[in-house]
Short mmCIF file of C-alpha atoms (C1' of nucleotides) in Angstrom, two decimals:
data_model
loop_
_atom_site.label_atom_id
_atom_site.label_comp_id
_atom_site.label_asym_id
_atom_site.label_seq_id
_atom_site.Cartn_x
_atom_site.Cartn_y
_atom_site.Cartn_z
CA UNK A 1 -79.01 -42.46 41.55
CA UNK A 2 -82.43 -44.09 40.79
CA UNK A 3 -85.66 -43.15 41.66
CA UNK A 4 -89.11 -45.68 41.90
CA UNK A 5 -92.38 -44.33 41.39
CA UNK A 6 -95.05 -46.05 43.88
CA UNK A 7 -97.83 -44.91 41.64
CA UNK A 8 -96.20 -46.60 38.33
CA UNK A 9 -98.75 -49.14 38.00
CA UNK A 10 -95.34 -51.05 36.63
CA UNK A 11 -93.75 -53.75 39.19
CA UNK A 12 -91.53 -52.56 41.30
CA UNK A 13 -88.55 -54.74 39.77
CA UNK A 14 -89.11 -53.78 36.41
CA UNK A 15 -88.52 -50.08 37.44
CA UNK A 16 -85.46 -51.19 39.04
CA UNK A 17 -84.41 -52.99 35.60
CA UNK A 18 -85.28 -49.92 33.52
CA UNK A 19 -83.33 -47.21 35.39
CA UNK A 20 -80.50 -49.99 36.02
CA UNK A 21 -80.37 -49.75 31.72
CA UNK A 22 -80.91 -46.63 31.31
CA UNK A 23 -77.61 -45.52 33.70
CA UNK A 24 -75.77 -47.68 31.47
CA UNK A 25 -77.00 -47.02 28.27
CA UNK A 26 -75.90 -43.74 29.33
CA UNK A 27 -72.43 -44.50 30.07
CA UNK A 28 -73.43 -43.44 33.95
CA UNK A 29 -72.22 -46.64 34.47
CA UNK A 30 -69.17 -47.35 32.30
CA UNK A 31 -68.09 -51.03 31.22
CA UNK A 32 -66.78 -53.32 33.98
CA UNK A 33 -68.22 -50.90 36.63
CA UNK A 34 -69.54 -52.19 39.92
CA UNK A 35 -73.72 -51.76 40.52
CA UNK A 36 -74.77 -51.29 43.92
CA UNK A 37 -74.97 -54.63 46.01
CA UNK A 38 -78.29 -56.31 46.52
CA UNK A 39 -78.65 -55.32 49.98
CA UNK A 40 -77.48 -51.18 49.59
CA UNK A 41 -79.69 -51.03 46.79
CA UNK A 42 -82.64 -52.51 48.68
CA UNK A 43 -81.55 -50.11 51.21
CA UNK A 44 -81.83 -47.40 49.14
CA UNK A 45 -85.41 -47.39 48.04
CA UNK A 46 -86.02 -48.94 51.05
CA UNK A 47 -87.51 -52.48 49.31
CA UNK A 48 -86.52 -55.75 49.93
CA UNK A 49 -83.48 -57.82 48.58
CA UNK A 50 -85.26 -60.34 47.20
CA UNK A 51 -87.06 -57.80 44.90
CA UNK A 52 -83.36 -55.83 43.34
CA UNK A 53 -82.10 -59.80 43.17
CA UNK A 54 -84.62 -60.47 40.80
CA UNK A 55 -84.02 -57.14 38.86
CA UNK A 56 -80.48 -58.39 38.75
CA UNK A 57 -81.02 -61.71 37.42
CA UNK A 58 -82.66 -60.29 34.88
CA UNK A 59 -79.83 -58.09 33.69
CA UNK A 60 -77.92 -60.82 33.71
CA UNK A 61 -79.86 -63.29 31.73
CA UNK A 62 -80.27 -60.61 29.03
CA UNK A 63 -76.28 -60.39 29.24
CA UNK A 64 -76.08 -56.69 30.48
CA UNK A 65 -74.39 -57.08 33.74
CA UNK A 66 -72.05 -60.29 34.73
CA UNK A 67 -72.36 -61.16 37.99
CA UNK A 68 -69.79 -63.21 40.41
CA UNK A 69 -70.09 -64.70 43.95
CA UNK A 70 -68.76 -62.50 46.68
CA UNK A 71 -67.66 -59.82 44.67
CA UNK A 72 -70.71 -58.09 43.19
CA UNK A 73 -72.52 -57.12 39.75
CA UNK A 74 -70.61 -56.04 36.79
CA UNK A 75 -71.41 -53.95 33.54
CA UNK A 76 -70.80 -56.29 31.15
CA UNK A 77 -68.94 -55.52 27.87
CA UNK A 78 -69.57 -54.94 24.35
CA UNK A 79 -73.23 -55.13 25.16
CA UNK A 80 -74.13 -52.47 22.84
CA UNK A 81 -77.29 -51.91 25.22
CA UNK A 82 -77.70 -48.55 23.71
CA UNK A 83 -78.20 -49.46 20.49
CA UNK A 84 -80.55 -52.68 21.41
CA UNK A 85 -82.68 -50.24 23.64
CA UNK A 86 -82.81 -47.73 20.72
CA UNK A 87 -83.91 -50.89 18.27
CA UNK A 88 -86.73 -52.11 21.17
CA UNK A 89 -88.11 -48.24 21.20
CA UNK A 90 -88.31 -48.29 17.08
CA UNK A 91 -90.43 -51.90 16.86
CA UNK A 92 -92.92 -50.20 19.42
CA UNK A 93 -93.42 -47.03 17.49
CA UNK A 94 -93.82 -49.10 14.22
CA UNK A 95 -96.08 -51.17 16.11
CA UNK A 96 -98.26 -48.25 17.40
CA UNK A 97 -98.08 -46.67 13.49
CA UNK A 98 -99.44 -49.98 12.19
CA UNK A 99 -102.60 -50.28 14.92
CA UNK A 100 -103.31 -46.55 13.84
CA UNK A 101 -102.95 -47.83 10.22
CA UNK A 102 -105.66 -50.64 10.97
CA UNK A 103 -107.37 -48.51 12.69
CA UNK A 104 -108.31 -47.07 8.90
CA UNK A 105 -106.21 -43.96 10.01
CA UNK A 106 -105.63 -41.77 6.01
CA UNK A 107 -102.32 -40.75 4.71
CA UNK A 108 -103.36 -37.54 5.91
CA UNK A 109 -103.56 -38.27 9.49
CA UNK A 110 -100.66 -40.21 9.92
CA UNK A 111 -98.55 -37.13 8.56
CA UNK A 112 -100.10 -35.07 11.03
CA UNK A 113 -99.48 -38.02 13.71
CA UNK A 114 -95.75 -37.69 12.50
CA UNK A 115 -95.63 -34.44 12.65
CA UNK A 116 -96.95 -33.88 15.97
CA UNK A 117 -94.86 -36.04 17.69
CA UNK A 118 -91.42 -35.43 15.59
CA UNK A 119 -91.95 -31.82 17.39
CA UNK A 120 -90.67 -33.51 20.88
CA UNK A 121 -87.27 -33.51 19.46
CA UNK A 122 -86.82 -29.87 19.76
CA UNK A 123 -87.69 -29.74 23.26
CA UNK B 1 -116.46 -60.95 14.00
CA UNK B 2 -113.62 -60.94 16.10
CA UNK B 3 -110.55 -63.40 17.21
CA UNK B 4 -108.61 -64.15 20.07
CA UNK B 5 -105.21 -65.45 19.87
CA UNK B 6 -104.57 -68.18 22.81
CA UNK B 7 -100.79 -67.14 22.91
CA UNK B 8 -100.98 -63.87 23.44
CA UNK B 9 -99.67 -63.63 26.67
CA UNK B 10 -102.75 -60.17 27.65
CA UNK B 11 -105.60 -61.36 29.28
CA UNK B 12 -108.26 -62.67 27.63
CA UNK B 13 -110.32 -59.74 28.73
CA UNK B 14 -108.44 -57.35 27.07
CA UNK B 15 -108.27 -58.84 24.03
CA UNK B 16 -111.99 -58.60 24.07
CA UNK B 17 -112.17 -54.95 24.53
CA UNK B 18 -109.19 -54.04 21.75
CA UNK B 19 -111.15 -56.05 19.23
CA UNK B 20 -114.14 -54.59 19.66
CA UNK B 21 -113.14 -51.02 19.82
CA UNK B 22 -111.33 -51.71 16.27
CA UNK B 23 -114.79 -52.77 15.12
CA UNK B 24 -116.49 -49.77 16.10
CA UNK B 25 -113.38 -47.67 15.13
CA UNK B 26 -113.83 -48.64 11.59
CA UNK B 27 -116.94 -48.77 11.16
CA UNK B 28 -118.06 -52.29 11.23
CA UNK B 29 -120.55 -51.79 14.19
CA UNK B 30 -122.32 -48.24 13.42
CA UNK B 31 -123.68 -45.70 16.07
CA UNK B 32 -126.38 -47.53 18.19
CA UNK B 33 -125.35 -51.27 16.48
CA UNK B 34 -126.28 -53.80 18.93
CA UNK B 35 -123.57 -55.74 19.92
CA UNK B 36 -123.68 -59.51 20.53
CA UNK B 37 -124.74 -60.31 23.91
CA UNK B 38 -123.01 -61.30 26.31
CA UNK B 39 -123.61 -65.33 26.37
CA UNK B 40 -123.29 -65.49 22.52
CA UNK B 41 -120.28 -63.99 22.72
CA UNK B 42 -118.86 -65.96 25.32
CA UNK B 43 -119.63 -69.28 23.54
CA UNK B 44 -118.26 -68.03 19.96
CA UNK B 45 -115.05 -67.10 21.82
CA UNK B 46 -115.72 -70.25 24.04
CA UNK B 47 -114.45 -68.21 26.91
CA UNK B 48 -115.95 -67.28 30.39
CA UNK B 49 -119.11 -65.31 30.29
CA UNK B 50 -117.52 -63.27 33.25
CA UNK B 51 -114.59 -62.36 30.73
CA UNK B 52 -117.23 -60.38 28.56
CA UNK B 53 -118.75 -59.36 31.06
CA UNK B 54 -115.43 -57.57 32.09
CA UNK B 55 -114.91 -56.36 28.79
CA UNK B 56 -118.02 -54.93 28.17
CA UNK B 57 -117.98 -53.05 31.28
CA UNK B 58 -114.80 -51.87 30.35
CA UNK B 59 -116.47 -50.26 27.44
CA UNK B 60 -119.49 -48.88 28.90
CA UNK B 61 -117.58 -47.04 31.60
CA UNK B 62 -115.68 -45.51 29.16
CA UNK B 63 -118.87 -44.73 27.00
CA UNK B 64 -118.17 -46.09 24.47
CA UNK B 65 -120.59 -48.25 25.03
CA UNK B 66 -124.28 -48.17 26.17
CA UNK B 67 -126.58 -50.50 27.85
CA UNK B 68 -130.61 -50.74 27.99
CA UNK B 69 -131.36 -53.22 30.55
CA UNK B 70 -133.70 -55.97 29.28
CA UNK B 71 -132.27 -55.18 25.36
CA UNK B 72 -128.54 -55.59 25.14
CA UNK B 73 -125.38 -53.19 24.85
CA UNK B 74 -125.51 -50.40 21.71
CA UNK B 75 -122.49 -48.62 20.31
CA UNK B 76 -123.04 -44.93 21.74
CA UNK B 77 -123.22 -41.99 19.51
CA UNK B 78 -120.56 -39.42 18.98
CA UNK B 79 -118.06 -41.31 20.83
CA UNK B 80 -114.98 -40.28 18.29
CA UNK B 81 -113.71 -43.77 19.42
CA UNK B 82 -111.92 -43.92 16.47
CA UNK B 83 -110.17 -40.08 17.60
CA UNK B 84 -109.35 -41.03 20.62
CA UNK B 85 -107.70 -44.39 19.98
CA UNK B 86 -105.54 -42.22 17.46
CA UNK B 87 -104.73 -39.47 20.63
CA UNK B 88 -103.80 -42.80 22.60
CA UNK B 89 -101.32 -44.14 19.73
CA UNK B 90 -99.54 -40.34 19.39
CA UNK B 91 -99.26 -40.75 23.31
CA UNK B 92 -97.76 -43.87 23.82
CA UNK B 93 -95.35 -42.83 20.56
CA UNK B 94 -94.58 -38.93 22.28
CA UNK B 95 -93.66 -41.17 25.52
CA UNK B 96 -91.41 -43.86 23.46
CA UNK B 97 -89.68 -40.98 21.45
CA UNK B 98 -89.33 -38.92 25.32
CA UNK B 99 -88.17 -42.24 26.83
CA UNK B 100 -85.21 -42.55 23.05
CA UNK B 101 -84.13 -38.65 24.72
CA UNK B 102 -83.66 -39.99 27.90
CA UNK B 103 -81.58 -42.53 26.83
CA UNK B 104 -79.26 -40.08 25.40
CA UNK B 105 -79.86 -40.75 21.94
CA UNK B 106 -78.35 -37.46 20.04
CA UNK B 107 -80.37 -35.40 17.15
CA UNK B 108 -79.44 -37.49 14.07
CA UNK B 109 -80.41 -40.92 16.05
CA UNK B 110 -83.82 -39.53 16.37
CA UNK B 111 -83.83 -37.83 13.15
CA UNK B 112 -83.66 -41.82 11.25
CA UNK B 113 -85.54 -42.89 14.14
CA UNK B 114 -88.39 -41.23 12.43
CA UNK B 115 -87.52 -41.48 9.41
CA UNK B 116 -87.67 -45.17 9.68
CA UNK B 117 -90.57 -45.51 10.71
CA UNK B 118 -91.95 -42.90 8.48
CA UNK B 119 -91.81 -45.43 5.74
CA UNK B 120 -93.83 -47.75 7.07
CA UNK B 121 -97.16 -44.95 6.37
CA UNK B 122 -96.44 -45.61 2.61
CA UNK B 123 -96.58 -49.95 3.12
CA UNK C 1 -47.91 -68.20 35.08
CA UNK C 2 -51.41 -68.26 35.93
CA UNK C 3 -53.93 -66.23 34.86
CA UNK C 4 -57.98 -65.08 36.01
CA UNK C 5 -60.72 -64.41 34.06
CA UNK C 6 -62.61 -61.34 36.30
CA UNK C 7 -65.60 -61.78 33.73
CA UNK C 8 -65.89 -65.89 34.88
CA UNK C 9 -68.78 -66.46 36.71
CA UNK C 10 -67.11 -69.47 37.89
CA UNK C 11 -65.25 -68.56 41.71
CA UNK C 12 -61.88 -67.33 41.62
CA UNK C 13 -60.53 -70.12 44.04
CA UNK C 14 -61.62 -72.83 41.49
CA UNK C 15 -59.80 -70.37 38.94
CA UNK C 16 -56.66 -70.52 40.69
CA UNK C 17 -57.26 -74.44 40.96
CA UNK C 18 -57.95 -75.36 37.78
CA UNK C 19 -55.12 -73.37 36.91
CA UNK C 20 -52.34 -74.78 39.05
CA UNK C 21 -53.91 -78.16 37.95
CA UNK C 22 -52.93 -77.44 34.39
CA UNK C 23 -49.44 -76.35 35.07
CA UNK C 24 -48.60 -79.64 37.22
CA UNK C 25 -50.62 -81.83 34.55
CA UNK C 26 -48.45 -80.29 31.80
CA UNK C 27 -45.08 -80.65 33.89
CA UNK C 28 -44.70 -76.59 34.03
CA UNK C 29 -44.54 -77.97 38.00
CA UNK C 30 -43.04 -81.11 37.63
CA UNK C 31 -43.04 -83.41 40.93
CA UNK C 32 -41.30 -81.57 43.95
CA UNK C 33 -41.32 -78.23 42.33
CA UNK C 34 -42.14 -75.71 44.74
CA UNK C 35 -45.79 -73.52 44.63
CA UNK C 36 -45.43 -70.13 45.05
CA UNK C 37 -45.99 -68.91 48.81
CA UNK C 38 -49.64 -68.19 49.13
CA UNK C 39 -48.97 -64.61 50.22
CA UNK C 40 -46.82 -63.93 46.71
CA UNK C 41 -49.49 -65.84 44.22
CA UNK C 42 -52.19 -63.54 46.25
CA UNK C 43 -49.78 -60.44 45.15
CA UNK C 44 -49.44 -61.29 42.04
CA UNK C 45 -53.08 -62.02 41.29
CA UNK C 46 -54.44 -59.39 43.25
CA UNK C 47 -56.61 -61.00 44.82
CA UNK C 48 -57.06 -62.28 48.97
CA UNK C 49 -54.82 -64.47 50.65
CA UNK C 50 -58.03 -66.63 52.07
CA UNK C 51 -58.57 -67.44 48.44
CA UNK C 52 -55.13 -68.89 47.26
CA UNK C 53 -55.35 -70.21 50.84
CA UNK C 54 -58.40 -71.84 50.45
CA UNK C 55 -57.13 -73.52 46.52
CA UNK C 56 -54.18 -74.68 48.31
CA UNK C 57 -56.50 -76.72 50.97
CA UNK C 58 -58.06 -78.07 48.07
CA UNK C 59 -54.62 -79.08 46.15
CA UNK C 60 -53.79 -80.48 49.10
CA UNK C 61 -56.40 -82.92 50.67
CA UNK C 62 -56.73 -84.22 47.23
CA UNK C 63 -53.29 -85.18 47.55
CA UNK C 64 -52.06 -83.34 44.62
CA UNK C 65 -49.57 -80.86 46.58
CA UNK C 66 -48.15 -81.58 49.82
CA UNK C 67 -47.05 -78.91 52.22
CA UNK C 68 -44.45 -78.91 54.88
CA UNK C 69 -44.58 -76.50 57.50
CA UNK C 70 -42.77 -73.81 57.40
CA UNK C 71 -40.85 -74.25 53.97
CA UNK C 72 -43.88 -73.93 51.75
CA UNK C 73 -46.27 -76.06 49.25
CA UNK C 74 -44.81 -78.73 46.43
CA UNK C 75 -45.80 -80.79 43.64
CA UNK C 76 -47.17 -84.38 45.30
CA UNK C 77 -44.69 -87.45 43.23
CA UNK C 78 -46.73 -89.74 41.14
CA UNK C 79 -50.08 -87.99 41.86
CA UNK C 80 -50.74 -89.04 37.96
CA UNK C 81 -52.34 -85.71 38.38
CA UNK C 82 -52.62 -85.65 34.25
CA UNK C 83 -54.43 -88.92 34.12
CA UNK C 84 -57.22 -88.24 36.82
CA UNK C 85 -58.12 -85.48 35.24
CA UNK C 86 -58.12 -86.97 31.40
CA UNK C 87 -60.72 -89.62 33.65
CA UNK C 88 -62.07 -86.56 35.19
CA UNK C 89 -63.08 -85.45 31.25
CA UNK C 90 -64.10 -88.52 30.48
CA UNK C 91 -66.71 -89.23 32.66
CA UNK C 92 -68.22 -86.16 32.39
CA UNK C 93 -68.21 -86.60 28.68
CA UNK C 94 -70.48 -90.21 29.85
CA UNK C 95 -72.46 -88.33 31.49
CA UNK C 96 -73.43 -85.96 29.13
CA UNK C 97 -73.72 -88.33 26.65
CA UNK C 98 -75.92 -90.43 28.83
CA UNK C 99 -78.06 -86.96 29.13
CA UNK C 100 -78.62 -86.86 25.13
CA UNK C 101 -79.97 -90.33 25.81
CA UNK C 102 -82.10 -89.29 28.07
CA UNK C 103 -83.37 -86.67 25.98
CA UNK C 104 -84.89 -89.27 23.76
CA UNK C 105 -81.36 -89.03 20.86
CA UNK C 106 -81.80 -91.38 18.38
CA UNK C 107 -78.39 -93.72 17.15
CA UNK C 108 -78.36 -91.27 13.99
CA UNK C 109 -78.26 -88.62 16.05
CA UNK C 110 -76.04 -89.60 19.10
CA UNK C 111 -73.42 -91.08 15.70
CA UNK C 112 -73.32 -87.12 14.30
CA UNK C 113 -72.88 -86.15 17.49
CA UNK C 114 -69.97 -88.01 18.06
CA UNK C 115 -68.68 -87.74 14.36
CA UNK C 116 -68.92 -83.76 14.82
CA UNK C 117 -66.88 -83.26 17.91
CA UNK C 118 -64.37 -86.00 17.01
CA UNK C 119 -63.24 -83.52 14.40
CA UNK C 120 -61.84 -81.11 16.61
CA UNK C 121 -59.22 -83.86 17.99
CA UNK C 122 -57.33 -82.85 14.52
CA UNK C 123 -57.80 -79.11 15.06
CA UNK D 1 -94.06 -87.20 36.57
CA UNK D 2 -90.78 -85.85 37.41
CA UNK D 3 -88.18 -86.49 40.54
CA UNK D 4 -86.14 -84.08 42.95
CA UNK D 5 -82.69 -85.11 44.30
CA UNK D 6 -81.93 -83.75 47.86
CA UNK D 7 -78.56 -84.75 47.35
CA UNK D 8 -78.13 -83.05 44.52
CA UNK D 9 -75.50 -79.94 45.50
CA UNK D 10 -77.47 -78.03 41.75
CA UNK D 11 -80.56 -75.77 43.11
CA UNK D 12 -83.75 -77.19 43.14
CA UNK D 13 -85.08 -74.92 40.76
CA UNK D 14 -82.63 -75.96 38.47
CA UNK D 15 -83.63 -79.82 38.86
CA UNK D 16 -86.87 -78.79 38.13
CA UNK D 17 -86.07 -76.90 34.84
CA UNK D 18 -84.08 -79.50 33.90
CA UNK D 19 -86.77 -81.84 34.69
CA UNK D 20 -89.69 -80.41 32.46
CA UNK D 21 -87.12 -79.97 29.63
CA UNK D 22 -86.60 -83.41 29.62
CA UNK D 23 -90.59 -83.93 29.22
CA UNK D 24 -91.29 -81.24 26.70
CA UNK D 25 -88.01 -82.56 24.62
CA UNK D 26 -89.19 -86.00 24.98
CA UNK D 27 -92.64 -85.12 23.64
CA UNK D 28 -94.28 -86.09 26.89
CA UNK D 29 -95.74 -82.45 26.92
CA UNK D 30 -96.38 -81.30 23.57
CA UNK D 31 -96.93 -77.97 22.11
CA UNK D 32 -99.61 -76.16 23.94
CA UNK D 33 -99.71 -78.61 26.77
CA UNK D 34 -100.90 -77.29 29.73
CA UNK D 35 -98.00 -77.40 33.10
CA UNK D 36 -98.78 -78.67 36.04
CA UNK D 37 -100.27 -75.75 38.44
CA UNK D 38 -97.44 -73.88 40.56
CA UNK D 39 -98.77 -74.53 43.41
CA UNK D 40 -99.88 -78.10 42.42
CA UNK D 41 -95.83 -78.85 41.65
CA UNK D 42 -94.98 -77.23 44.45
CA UNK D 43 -97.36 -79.33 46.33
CA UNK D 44 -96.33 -82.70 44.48
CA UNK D 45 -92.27 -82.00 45.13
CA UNK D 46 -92.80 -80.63 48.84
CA UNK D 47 -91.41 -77.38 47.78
CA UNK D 48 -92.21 -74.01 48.07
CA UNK D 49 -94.32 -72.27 45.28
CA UNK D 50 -92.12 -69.51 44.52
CA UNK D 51 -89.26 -72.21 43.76
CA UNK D 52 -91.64 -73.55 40.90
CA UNK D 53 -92.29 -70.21 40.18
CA UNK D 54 -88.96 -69.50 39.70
CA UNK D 55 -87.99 -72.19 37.09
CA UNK D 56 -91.43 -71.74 35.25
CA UNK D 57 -90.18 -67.80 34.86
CA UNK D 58 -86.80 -69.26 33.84
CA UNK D 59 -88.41 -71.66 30.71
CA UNK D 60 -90.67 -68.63 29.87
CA UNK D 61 -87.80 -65.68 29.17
CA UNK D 62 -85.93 -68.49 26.87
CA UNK D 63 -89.24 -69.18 25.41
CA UNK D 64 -89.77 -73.23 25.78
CA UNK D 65 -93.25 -72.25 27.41
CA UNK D 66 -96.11 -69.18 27.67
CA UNK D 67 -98.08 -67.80 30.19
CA UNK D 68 -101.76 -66.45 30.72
CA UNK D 69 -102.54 -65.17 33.66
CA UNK D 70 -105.57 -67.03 35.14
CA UNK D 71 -104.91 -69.69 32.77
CA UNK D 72 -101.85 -70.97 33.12
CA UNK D 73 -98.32 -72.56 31.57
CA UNK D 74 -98.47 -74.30 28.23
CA UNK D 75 -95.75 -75.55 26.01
CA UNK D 76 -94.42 -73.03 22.90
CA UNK D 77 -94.71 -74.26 19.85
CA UNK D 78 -91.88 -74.90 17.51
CA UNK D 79 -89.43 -74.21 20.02
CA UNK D 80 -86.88 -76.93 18.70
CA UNK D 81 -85.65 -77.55 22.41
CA UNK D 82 -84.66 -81.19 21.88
CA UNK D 83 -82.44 -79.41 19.06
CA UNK D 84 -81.27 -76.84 21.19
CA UNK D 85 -80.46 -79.05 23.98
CA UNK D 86 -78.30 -81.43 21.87
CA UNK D 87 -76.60 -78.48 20.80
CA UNK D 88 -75.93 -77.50 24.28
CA UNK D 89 -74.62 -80.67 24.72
CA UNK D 90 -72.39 -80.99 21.95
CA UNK D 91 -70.93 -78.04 22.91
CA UNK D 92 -70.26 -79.00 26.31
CA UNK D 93 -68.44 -82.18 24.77
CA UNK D 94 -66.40 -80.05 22.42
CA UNK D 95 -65.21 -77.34 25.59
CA UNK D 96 -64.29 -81.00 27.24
CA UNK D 97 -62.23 -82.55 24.18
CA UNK D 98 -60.26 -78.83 23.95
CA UNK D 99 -59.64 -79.13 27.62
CA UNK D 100 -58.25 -82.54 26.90
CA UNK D 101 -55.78 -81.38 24.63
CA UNK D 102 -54.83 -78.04 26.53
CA UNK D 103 -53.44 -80.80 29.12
CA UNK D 104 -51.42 -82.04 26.44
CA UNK D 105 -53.08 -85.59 25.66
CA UNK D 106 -51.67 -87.63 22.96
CA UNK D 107 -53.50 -88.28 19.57
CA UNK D 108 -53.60 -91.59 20.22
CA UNK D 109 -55.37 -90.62 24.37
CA UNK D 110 -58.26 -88.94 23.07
CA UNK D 111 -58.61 -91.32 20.05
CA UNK D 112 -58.79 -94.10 23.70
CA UNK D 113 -61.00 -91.39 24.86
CA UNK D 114 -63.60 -90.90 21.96
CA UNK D 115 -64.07 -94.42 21.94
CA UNK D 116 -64.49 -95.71 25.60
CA UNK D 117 -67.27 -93.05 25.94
CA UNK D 118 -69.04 -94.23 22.54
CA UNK D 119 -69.60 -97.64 23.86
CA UNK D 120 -72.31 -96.12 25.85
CA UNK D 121 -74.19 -95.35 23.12
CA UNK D 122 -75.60 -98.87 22.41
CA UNK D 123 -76.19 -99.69 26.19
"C1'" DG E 1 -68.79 -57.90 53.14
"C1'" DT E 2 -70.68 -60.07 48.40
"C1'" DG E 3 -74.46 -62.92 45.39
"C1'" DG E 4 -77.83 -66.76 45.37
"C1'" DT E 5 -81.39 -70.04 46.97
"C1'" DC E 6 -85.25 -71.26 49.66
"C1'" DT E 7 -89.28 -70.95 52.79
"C1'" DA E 8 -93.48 -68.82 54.57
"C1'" DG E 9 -97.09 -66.03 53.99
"C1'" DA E 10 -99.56 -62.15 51.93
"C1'" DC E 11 -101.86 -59.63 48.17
"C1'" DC E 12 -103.31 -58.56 43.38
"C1'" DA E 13 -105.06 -59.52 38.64
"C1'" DC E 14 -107.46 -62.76 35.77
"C1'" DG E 15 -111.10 -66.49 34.50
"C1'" DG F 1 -108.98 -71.90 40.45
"C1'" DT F 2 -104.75 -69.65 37.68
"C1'" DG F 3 -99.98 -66.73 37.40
"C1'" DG F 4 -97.23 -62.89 39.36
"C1'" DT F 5 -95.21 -59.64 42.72
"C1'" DC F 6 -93.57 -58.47 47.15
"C1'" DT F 7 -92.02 -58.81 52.01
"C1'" DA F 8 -89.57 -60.99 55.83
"C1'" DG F 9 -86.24 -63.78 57.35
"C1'" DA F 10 -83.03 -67.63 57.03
"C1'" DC F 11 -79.00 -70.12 55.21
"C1'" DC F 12 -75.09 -71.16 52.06
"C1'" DA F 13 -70.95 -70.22 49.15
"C1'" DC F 14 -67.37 -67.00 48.16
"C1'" DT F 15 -63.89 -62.94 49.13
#
DNA sequence: GTGGTCTAGACCACG
DNA sequence: GTGGTCTAGACCACT
């Protein structure tokens, strides 16, 4: 259901966080659906509690899971996590165009930049 | 010459090395320039001299850089620095755009995915 | 009757509290009235027993419901239920206006504040 | 420079994000203000260091303070906390008047109300 | 069983 | 010295 890579140079909670969004942004995990509890989860990929809590608290203080005492983690609703996600990968790639850009990249390059990379699509 | 921004939350280090490479990406230090040396540059940025020091290690491992003992640290020759920042920007963007698939975003999502950002070339 | 909020963060037994609260402080239970059996609100709320158990213990050794053994759980008789909590309100209203203070509010300020939320008392 | 309450049943890490609040809102720390150490708080309040760590990670995702590795914890800029927090606590007051009148007080209780709490203003 | 807080102690990256 | 991540293990509140 989720995978961590030890060689991601990425913390190991942030991994967590990511697939955690990416399952629901996917509908995987539907609205009002329960997430693994803290402890299975740690079980799971076998790291400690401590480190999944603090991939949950940061679901929740971004709003994208609700969580209540005793009864576990919750998708939250409406989140439109999909779309927000979508938005977050859009301001990095206009980001990336713009250092190219300062970078004294021409007109002619950054077609070809566009070009190469709007072949991914297809795969 | 080049400015650090106290609130950006990368290390100082690295702010170092990204300036510098956009100086030598555009031109402003030439094949076999002389950079500043390391103490100058450590006062004008009033940072640690072990900061540069970092940086311009950084830089010389990666050749982009080289250093005569005794004489200071010369932009090498033929480095296509400015190429291969422009490889590194189409890689992180290839990644974000893989990372927009696996997120289940369908063809026409990607399709104004690029073309909003395609815009931006013409600013 | 009484209704739960699954997306509250705050425990379901305080739910279940606050709720029956209400209901007395309204005279929906007026004094005597008999609760319904812990075993039939638990039913109808779907939730445990221990919980509606547990909210009952609290009702009760705050004197608002008494209980008689074997025959079930009633509305206490001049519990001025309604008027604790109206204190209840108020004080935490003191309090929070003693934490603007804190915050270094000026008498402009702390005025608006009470001119903007004295508007909803007309609502 | 700030004060921990053992008795206080709200988490400690709480207290102490509600503490430095108070001193950035206050103007006591002011914009770019360096934070007391983690491990120095943690020292001063007898607590551990990954409690401080904790509510210093809690001001930085809402933004009332950034981070540099190596450097430390210094207050944003132009965060308008004291704004937000007066907001916060208007709204608190407003969820308590509507509470009021969902337990059916009389015009003439909450006008009683609204002004036994606004004699604490000019204590 | 669930989530959440806290301590103790270690290790890494950065300056 | 600084912040940040992680583990291990304990305790509390809630269901």
């Amino acid at each position: 259901m989720l995978q961590l890579d030890r060689h991601d140079p990425r913390p190991v909670y942030e991994q967590v966080v990511d697939g955690l969004e990416q399952l629901i942004a996917r509908g995987i995990l539907a609205e009002d659906a329960q997430l693994p509890s803290v402890r299975q989860l740690a079980m799971e990929l076998s790291i400690n509690p401590n480190t999944v809590q603090k991939a949950y608290a940061d679901l929740l203080n971004r709003g994208i899971i609700y969580s209540v005492k005793g009864r576990g983690n919750f998708v939250s609703g409406g989140s439109g996590i999909r779309e927000t996600l979508l938005r977050n990968i859009r301001d990095e790639m206009l980001a990336l165009l713009r250092q190219a850009k300062s970078l004294g990249a021409t007109g002619d390059e950054l077609e070809e930049l566009m070009h190469s990379i709007s072949e991914v699509i297809h795969e």
